[in-house]
CSV table of C-alpha atoms in Angstrom, one decimal:
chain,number,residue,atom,x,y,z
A,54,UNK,CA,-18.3,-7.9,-11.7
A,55,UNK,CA,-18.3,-10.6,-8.9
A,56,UNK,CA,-18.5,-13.3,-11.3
A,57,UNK,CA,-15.8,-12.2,-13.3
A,58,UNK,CA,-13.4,-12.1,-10.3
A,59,UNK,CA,-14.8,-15.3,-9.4
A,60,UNK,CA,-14.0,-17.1,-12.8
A,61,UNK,CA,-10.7,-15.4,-12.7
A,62,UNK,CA,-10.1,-16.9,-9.2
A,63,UNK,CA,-11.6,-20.4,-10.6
A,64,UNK,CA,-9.1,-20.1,-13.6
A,65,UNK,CA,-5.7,-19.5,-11.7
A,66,UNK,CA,-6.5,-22.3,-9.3
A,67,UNK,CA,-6.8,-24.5,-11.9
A,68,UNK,CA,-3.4,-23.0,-13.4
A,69,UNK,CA,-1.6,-23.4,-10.5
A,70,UNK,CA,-3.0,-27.3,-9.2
A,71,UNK,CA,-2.7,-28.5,-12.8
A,72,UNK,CA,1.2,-28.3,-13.5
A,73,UNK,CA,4.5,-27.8,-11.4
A,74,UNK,CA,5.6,-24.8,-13.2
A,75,UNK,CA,5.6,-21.2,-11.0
A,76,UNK,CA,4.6,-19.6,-14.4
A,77,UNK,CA,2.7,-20.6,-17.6
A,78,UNK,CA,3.3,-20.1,-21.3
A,79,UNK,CA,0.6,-20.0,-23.7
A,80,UNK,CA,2.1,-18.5,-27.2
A,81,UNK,CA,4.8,-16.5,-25.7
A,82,UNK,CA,2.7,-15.2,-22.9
A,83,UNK,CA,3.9,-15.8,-19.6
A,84,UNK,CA,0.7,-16.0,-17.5
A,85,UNK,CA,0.9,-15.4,-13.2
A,86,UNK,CA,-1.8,-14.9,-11.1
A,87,UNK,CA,-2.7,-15.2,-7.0
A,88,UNK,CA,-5.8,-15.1,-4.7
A,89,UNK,CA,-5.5,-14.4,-1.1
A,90,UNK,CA,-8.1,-14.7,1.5
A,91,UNK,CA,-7.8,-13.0,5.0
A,92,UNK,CA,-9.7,-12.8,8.0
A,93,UNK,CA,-10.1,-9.7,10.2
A,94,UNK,CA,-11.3,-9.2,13.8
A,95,UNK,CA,-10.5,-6.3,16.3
A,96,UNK,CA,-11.4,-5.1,19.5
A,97,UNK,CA,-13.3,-2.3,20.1
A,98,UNK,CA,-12.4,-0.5,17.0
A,99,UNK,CA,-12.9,-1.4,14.2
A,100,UNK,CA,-10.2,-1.5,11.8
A,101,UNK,CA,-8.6,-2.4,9.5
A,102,UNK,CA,-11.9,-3.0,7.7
A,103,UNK,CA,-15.1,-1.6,7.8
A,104,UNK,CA,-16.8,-4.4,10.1
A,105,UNK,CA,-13.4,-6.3,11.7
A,106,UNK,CA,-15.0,-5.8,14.8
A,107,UNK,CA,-17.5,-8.7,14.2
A,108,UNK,CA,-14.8,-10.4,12.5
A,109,UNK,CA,-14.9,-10.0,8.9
A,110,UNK,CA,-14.0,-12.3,5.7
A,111,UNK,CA,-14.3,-9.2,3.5
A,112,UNK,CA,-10.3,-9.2,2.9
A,113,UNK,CA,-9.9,-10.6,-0.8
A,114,UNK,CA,-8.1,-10.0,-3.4
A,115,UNK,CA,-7.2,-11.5,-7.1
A,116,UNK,CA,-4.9,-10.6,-9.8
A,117,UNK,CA,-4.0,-12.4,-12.9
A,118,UNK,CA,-1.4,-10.8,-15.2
A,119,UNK,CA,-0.1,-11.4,-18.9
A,120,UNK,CA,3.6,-10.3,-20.1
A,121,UNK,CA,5.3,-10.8,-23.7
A,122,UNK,CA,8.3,-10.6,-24.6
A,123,UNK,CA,8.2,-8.5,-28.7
A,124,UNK,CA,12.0,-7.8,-29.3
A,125,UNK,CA,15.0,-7.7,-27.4
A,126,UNK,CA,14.4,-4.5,-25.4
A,127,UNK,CA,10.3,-4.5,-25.7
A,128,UNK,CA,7.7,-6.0,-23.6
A,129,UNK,CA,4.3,-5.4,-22.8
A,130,UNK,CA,2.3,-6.3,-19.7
A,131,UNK,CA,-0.7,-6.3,-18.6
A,132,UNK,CA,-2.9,-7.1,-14.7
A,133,UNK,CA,-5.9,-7.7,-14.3
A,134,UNK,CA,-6.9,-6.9,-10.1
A,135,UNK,CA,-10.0,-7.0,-7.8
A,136,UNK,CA,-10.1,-6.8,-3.8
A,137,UNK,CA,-13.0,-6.5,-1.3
A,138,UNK,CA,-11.3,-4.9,1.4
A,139,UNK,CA,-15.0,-4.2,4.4
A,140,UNK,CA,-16.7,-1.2,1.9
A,141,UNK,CA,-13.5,-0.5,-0.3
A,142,UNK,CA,-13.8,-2.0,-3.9
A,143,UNK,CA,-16.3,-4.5,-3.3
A,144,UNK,CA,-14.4,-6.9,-5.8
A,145,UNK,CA,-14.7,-4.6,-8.6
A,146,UNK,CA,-12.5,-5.6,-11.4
A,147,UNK,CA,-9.5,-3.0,-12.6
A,148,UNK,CA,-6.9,-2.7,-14.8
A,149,UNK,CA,-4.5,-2.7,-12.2
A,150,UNK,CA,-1.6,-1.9,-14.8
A,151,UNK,CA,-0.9,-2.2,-18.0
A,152,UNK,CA,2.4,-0.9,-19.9
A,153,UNK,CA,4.5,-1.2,-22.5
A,154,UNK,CA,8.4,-1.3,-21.3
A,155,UNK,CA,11.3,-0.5,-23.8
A,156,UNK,CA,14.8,-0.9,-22.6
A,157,UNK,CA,17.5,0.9,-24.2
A,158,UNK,CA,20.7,0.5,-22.1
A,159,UNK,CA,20.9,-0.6,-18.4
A,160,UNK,CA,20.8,3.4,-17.3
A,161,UNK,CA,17.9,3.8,-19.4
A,162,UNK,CA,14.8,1.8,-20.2
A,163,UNK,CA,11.3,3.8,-20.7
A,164,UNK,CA,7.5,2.6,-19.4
A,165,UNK,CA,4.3,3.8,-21.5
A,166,UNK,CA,0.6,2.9,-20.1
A,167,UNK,CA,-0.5,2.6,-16.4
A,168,UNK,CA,2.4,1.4,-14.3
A,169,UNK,CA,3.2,0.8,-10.6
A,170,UNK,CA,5.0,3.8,-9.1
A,171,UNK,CA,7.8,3.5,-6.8
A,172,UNK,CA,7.0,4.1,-3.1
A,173,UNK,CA,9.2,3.6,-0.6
A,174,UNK,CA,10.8,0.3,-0.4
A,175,UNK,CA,7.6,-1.8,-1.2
A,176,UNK,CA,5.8,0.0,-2.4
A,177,UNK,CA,5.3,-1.4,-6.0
A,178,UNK,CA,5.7,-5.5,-4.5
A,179,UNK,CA,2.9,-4.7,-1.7
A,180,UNK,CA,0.2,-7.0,-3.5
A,181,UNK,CA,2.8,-9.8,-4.0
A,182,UNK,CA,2.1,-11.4,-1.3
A,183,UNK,CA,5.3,-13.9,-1.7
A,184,UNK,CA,7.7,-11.3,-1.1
A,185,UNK,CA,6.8,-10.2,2.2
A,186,UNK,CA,6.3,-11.6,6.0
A,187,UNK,CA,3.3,-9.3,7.1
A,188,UNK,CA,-0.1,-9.9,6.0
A,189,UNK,CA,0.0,-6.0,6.2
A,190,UNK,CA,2.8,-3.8,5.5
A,191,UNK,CA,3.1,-1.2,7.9
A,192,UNK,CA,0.3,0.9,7.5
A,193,UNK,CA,2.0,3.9,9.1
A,194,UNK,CA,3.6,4.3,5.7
A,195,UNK,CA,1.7,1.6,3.6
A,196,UNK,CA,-2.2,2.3,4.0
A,197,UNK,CA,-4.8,0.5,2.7
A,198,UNK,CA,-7.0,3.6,1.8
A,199,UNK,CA,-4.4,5.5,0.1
A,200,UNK,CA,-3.7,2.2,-1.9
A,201,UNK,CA,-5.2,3.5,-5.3
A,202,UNK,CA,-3.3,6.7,-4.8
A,203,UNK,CA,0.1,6.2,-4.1
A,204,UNK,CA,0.2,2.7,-6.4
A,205,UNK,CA,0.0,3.4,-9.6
A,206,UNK,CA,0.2,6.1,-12.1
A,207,UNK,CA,-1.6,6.6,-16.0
A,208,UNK,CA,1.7,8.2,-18.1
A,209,UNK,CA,5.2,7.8,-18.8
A,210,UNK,CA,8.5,6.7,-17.0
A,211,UNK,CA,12.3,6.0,-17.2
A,212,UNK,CA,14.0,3.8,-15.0
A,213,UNK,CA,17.8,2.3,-14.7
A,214,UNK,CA,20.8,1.4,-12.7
A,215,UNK,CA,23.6,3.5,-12.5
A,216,UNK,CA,27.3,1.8,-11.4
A,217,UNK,CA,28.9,4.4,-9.0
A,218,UNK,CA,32.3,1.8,-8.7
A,219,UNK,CA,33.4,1.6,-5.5
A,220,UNK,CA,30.9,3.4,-3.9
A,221,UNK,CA,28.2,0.4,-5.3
A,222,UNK,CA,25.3,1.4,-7.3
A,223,UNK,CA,22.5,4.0,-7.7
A,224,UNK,CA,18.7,2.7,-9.4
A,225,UNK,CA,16.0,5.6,-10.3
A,226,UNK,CA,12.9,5.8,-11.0
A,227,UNK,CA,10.7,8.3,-12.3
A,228,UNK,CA,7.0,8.1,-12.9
A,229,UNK,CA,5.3,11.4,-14.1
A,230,UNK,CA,1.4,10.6,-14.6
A,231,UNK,CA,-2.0,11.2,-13.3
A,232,UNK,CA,-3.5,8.5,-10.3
A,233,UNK,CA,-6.9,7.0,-11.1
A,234,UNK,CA,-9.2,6.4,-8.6
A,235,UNK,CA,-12.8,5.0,-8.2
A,236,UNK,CA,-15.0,8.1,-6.4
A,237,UNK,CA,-17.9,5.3,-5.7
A,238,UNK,CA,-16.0,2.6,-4.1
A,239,UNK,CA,-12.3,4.6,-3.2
A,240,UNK,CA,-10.6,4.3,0.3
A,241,UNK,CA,-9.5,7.7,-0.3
A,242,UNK,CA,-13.4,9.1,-0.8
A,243,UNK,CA,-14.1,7.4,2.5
A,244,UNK,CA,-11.1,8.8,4.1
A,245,UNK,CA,-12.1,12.7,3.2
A,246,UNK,CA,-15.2,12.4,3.8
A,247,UNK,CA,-14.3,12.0,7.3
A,248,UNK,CA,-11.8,14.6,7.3
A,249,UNK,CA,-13.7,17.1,5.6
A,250,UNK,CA,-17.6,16.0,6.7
A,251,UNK,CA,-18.3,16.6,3.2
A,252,UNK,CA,-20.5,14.2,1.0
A,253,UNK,CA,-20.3,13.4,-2.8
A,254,UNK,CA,-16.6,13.7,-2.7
A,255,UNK,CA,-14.9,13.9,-6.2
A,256,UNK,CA,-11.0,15.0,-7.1
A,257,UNK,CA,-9.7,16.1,-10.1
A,258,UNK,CA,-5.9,14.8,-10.7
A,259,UNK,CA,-3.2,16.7,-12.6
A,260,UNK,CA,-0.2,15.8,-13.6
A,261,UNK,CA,2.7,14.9,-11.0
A,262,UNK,CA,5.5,13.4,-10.7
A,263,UNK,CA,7.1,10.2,-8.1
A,264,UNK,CA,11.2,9.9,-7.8
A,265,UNK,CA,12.5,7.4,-6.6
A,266,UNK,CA,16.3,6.9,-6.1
A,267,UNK,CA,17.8,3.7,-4.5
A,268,UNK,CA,21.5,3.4,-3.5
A,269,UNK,CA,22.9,0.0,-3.0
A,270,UNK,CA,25.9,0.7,-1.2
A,271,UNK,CA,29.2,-1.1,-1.0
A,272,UNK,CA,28.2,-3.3,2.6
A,273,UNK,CA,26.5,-6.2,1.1
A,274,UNK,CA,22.8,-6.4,2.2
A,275,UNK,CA,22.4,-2.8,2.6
A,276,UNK,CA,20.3,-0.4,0.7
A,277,UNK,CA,18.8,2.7,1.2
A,278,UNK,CA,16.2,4.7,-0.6
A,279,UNK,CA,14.6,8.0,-0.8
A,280,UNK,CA,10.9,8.6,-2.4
A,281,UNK,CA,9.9,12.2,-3.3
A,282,UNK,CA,5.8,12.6,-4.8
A,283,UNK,CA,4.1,15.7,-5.3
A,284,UNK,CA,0.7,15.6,-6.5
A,285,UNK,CA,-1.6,18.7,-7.5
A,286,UNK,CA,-5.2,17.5,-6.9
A,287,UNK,CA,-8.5,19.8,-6.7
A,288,UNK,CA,-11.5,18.2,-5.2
A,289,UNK,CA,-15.1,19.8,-3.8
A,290,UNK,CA,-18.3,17.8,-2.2
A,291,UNK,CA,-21.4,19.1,-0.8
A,292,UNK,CA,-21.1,20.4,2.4
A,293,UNK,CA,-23.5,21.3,5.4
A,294,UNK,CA,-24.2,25.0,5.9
A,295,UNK,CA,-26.5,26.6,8.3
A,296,UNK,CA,-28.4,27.4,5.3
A,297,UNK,CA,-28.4,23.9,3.4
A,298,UNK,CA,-26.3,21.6,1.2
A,299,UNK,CA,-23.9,23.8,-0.5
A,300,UNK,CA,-21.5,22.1,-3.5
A,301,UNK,CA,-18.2,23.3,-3.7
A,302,UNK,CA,-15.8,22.6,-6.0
A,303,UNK,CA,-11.7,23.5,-7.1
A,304,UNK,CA,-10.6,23.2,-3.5
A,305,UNK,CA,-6.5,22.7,-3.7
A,306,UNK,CA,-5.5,19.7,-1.9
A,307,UNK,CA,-1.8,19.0,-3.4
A,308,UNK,CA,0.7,16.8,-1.6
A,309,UNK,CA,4.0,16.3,-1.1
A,310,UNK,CA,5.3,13.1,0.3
A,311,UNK,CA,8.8,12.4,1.5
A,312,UNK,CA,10.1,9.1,2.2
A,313,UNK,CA,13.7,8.0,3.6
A,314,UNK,CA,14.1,4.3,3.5
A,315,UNK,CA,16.7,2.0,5.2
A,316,UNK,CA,17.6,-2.0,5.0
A,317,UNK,CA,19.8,-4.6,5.9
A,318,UNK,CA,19.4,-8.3,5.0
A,319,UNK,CA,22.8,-10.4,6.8
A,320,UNK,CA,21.6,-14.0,5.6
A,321,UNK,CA,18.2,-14.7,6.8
A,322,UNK,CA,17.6,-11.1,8.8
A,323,UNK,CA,16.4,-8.2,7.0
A,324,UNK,CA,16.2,-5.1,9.1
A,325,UNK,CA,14.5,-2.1,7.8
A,326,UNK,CA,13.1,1.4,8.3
A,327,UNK,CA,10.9,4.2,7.1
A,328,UNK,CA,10.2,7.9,7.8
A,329,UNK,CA,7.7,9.9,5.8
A,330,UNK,CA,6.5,13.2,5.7
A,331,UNK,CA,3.3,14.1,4.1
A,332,UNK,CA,2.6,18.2,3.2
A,333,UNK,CA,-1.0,18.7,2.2
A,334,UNK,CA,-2.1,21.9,1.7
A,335,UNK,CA,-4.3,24.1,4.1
A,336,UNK,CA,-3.5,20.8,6.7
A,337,UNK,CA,-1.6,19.5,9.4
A,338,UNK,CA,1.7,17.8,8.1
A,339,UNK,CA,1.5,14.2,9.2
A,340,UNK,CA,4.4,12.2,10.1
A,341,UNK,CA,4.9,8.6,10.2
A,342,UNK,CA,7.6,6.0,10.8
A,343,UNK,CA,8.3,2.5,11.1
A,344,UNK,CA,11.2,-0.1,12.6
A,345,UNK,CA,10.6,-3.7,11.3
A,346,UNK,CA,12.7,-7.1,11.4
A,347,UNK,CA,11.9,-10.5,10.3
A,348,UNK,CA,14.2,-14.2,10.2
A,349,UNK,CA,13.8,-16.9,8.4
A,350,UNK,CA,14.2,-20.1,10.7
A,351,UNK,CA,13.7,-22.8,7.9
A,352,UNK,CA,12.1,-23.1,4.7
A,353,UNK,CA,8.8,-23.6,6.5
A,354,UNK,CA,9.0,-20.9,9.0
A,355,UNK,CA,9.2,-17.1,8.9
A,356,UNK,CA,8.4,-14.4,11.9
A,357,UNK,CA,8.3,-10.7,11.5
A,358,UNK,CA,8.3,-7.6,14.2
A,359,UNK,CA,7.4,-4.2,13.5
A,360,UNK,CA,6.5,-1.0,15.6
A,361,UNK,CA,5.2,1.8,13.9
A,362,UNK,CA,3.5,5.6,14.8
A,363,UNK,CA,2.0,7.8,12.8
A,364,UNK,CA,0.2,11.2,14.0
A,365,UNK,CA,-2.1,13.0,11.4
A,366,UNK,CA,-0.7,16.6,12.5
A,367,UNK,CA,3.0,16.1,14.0
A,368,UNK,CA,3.1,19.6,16.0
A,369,UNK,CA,0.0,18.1,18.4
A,370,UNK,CA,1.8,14.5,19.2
A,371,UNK,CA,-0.7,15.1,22.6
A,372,UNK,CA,-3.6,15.3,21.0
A,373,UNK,CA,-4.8,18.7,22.7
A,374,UNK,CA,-6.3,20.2,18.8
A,375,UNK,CA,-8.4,16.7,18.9
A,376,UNK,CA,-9.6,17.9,23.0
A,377,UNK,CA,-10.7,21.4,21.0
A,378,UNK,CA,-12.7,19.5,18.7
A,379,UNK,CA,-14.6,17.4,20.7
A,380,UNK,CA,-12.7,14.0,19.6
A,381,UNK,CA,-10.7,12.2,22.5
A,382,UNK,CA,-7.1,13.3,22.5
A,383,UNK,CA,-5.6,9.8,21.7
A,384,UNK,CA,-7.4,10.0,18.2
A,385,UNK,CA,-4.2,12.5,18.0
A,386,UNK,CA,-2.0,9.6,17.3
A,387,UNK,CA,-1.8,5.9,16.3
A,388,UNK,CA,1.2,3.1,17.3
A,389,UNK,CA,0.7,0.0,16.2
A,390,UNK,CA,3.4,-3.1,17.7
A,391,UNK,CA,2.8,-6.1,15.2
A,392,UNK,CA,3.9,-9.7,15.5
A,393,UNK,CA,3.3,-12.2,12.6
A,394,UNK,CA,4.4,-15.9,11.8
A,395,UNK,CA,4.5,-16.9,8.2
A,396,UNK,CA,4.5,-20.3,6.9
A,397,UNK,CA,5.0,-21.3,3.3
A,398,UNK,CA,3.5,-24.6,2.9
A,399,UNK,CA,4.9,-25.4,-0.9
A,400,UNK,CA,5.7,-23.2,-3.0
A,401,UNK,CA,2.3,-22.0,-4.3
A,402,UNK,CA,0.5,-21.4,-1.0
A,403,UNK,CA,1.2,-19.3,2.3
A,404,UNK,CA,-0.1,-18.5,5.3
A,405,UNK,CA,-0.1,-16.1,7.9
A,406,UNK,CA,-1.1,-14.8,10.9
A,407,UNK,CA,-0.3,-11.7,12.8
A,408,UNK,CA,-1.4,-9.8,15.8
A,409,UNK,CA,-1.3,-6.0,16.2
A,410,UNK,CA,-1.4,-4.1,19.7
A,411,UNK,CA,-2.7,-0.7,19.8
A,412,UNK,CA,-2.3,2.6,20.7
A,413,UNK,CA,-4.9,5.4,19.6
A,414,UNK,CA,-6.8,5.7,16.9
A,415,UNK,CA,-5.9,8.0,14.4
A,416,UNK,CA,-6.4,6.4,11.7
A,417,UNK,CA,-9.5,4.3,12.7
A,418,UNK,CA,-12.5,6.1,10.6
A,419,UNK,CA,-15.2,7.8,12.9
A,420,UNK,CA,-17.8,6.1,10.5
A,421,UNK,CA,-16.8,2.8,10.9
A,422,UNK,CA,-16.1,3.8,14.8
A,423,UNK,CA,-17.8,6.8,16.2
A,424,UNK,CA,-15.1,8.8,18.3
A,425,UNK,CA,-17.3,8.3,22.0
A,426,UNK,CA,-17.0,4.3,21.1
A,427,UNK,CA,-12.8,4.4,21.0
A,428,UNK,CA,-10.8,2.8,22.9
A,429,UNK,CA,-7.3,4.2,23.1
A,430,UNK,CA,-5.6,0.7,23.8
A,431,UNK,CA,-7.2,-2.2,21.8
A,432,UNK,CA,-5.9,-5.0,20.1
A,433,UNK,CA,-6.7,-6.8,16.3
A,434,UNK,CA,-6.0,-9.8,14.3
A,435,UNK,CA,-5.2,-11.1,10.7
A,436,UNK,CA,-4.9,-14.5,9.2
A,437,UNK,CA,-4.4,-14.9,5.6
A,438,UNK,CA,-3.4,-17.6,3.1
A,439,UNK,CA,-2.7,-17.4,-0.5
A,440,UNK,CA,-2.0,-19.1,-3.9
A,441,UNK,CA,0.0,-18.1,-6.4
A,442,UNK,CA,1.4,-19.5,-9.6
């Protein structure tokens, strides 16, 4: 599989040094693609990857993607998509979507296939790395191990815009569809494992639906958004009893998420927040939040703030249910104050750098970091560049 992502990463370099075009058309196909390469290091913990506290190259990803244009209203599209992200993915190549798209009137045009699904305001642009200013979108709201999760559903949708006159405008979107995750190689395996102390995790997805609805109100440059997702999930491992390994399986685990989303751009400022609830059943409801800004200074030059806090059961913001369990109370909480600088070099390559001041560790894993290594305040790093065509 690595030499396939490699020749895919070979390929759209040559694509993009060989022409001056931001897209290519072979027969009708419009062909874009992009590689990024970061670098992680933290302190003390490590996070975001497996190993940043060494200092890590293992931050890649690759994605080359096909569209065509069949009739009027019909297109299909397809993205091919491979990231090494410490021991997530490992460069294994997915389809990352692939849908057919039929559009009837402005209020109503239908998906088919594997598409992205909306969540919150960024959710279906966070690979892109053009369109934002952080190497990392908030991962309060936008984490990498729930990634393969929250992106993308297999099934059907219907999207639109809806004028509302004076009051502006209203776009929706509905996915209703099945996630698909990899149990060998899945942030989300690594993530219940730890949460559960369960081995051989495996889940078993039903169908749910995401619904999105965006209003772009009459003040120019502001929107604001809500997300709702429910998904029913079952999932068993094997887990350590007095007596031995015992498998169990059909365990609920469904989810609600709710996300309320806010934004203002005024010409080269875009201001924006996020809250979200998550419900999971037989758990703690989390709560996380976000405030970020970011100003373009020249065509060269972008910088970006952000603050954001997320606690893994919001009635215990102290941390005293950690104490009880023999974890260190700041485990009860994470708040993260990030500063990046961007700099778009032309207008195929980018680069950034940001740093990230921390508080707790809630969402570092204990088997990446055990909890008696933690340190509550600690501090970590990302520079990243990428090309795209």
């Amino acid at each position: 599989m690595k030499k396939i992502v490699i020749a895919l990463a070979v390929a759209a370099a040559a694509l993009v040094f060989a022409g001056t075009s931001m897209a290519y058309d072979l027969a009708g196909i419009q062909i874009h693609g992009f590689i990024s390469q970061g670098f992680s290091w933290s302190q003390d913990n490590s996070y975001p990857t497996s190993d940043s506290e060494s200092g890590t190259f293992q931050h890649f990803d690759a994605g080359i993607n096909f569209g065509k244009k069949l009739t009027d209203g019909l297109n299909i599209g397809l993205q091919l998509y491979a990231r090494d992200f410490g021991n997530i993915d490992n460069n294994t190549v997915n389809i990352d979507w692939a849908y057919a798209d039929y559009k009837w009137q402005n209020w109503l045009k239908m998906r088919f296939g594997k598409m992205k699904a909306p969540f919150g305001l960024y959710g279906e642009g966070r690979d892109i790395d053009m369109l934002k200013t952080f190497a990392f979108l908030p991962q309060t709201i936008y984490t990498e191990a729930s990634r393969e999760i929250n992106m993308s559903k297999m099934g059907v949708g219907i999207y639109g815009s809806i004028s509302a006159g004076p009051a502006g405008s209203f776009d929706y979107n509905l996915v209703v569809g099945e996630p698909q995750l990899d149990e060998s190689e899945g942030g989300m395996v690594q993530v219940f494992e730890t949460l559960t102390g369960a081995s051989d995790i495996s889940f078993d997805f039903e169908l749910g639906p995401t619904a999105q609805v965006i209003w772009n109100t009459p003040l120019d440059g502001f929107r604001a958004a809500f997300t709702y997702l429910y998904q029913p999930t079952d999932f068993g491992g094997v887990f350590d009893t007095p007596f031995g390994p015992v498998e169990v399986t059909g365990l609920s685990l469904d989810t609600e998420i709710w996300i309320a989303s806010v934004e203002y751009t005024w010409n080269s400022l875009v201001v924006a927040a996020e809250y979200a609830s998550y419900l999971l059943k037989d758990m703690p409801d989390q709560q996380r939040y976000y405030l970020s800004g970011s100003y373009r200074f020249t065509d060269l030059l972008e910088a970006g703030l952000f603050y954001g806090v997320y606690y893994p059961d919001e009635d215990d913001k102290d941390g005293e249910n950690q104490v009880a369990m023999g974890h260190p109370d700041f485990s009860g909480w994470q708040k993260d104050l990030c500063a990046a600088l961007r700099f778009d070099l032309n207008a195929y390559w980018i680069f950034k750098i940001e740093g990230h001041y921390v508080n707790g560790t809630a969402d570092v894993l204990p088997r990446n970091t055990p909890f008696d290594s933690m340190e509550e305040d600690w501090f970590y790093g990302v520079a990243k560049t990428t090309f795209s065509f």
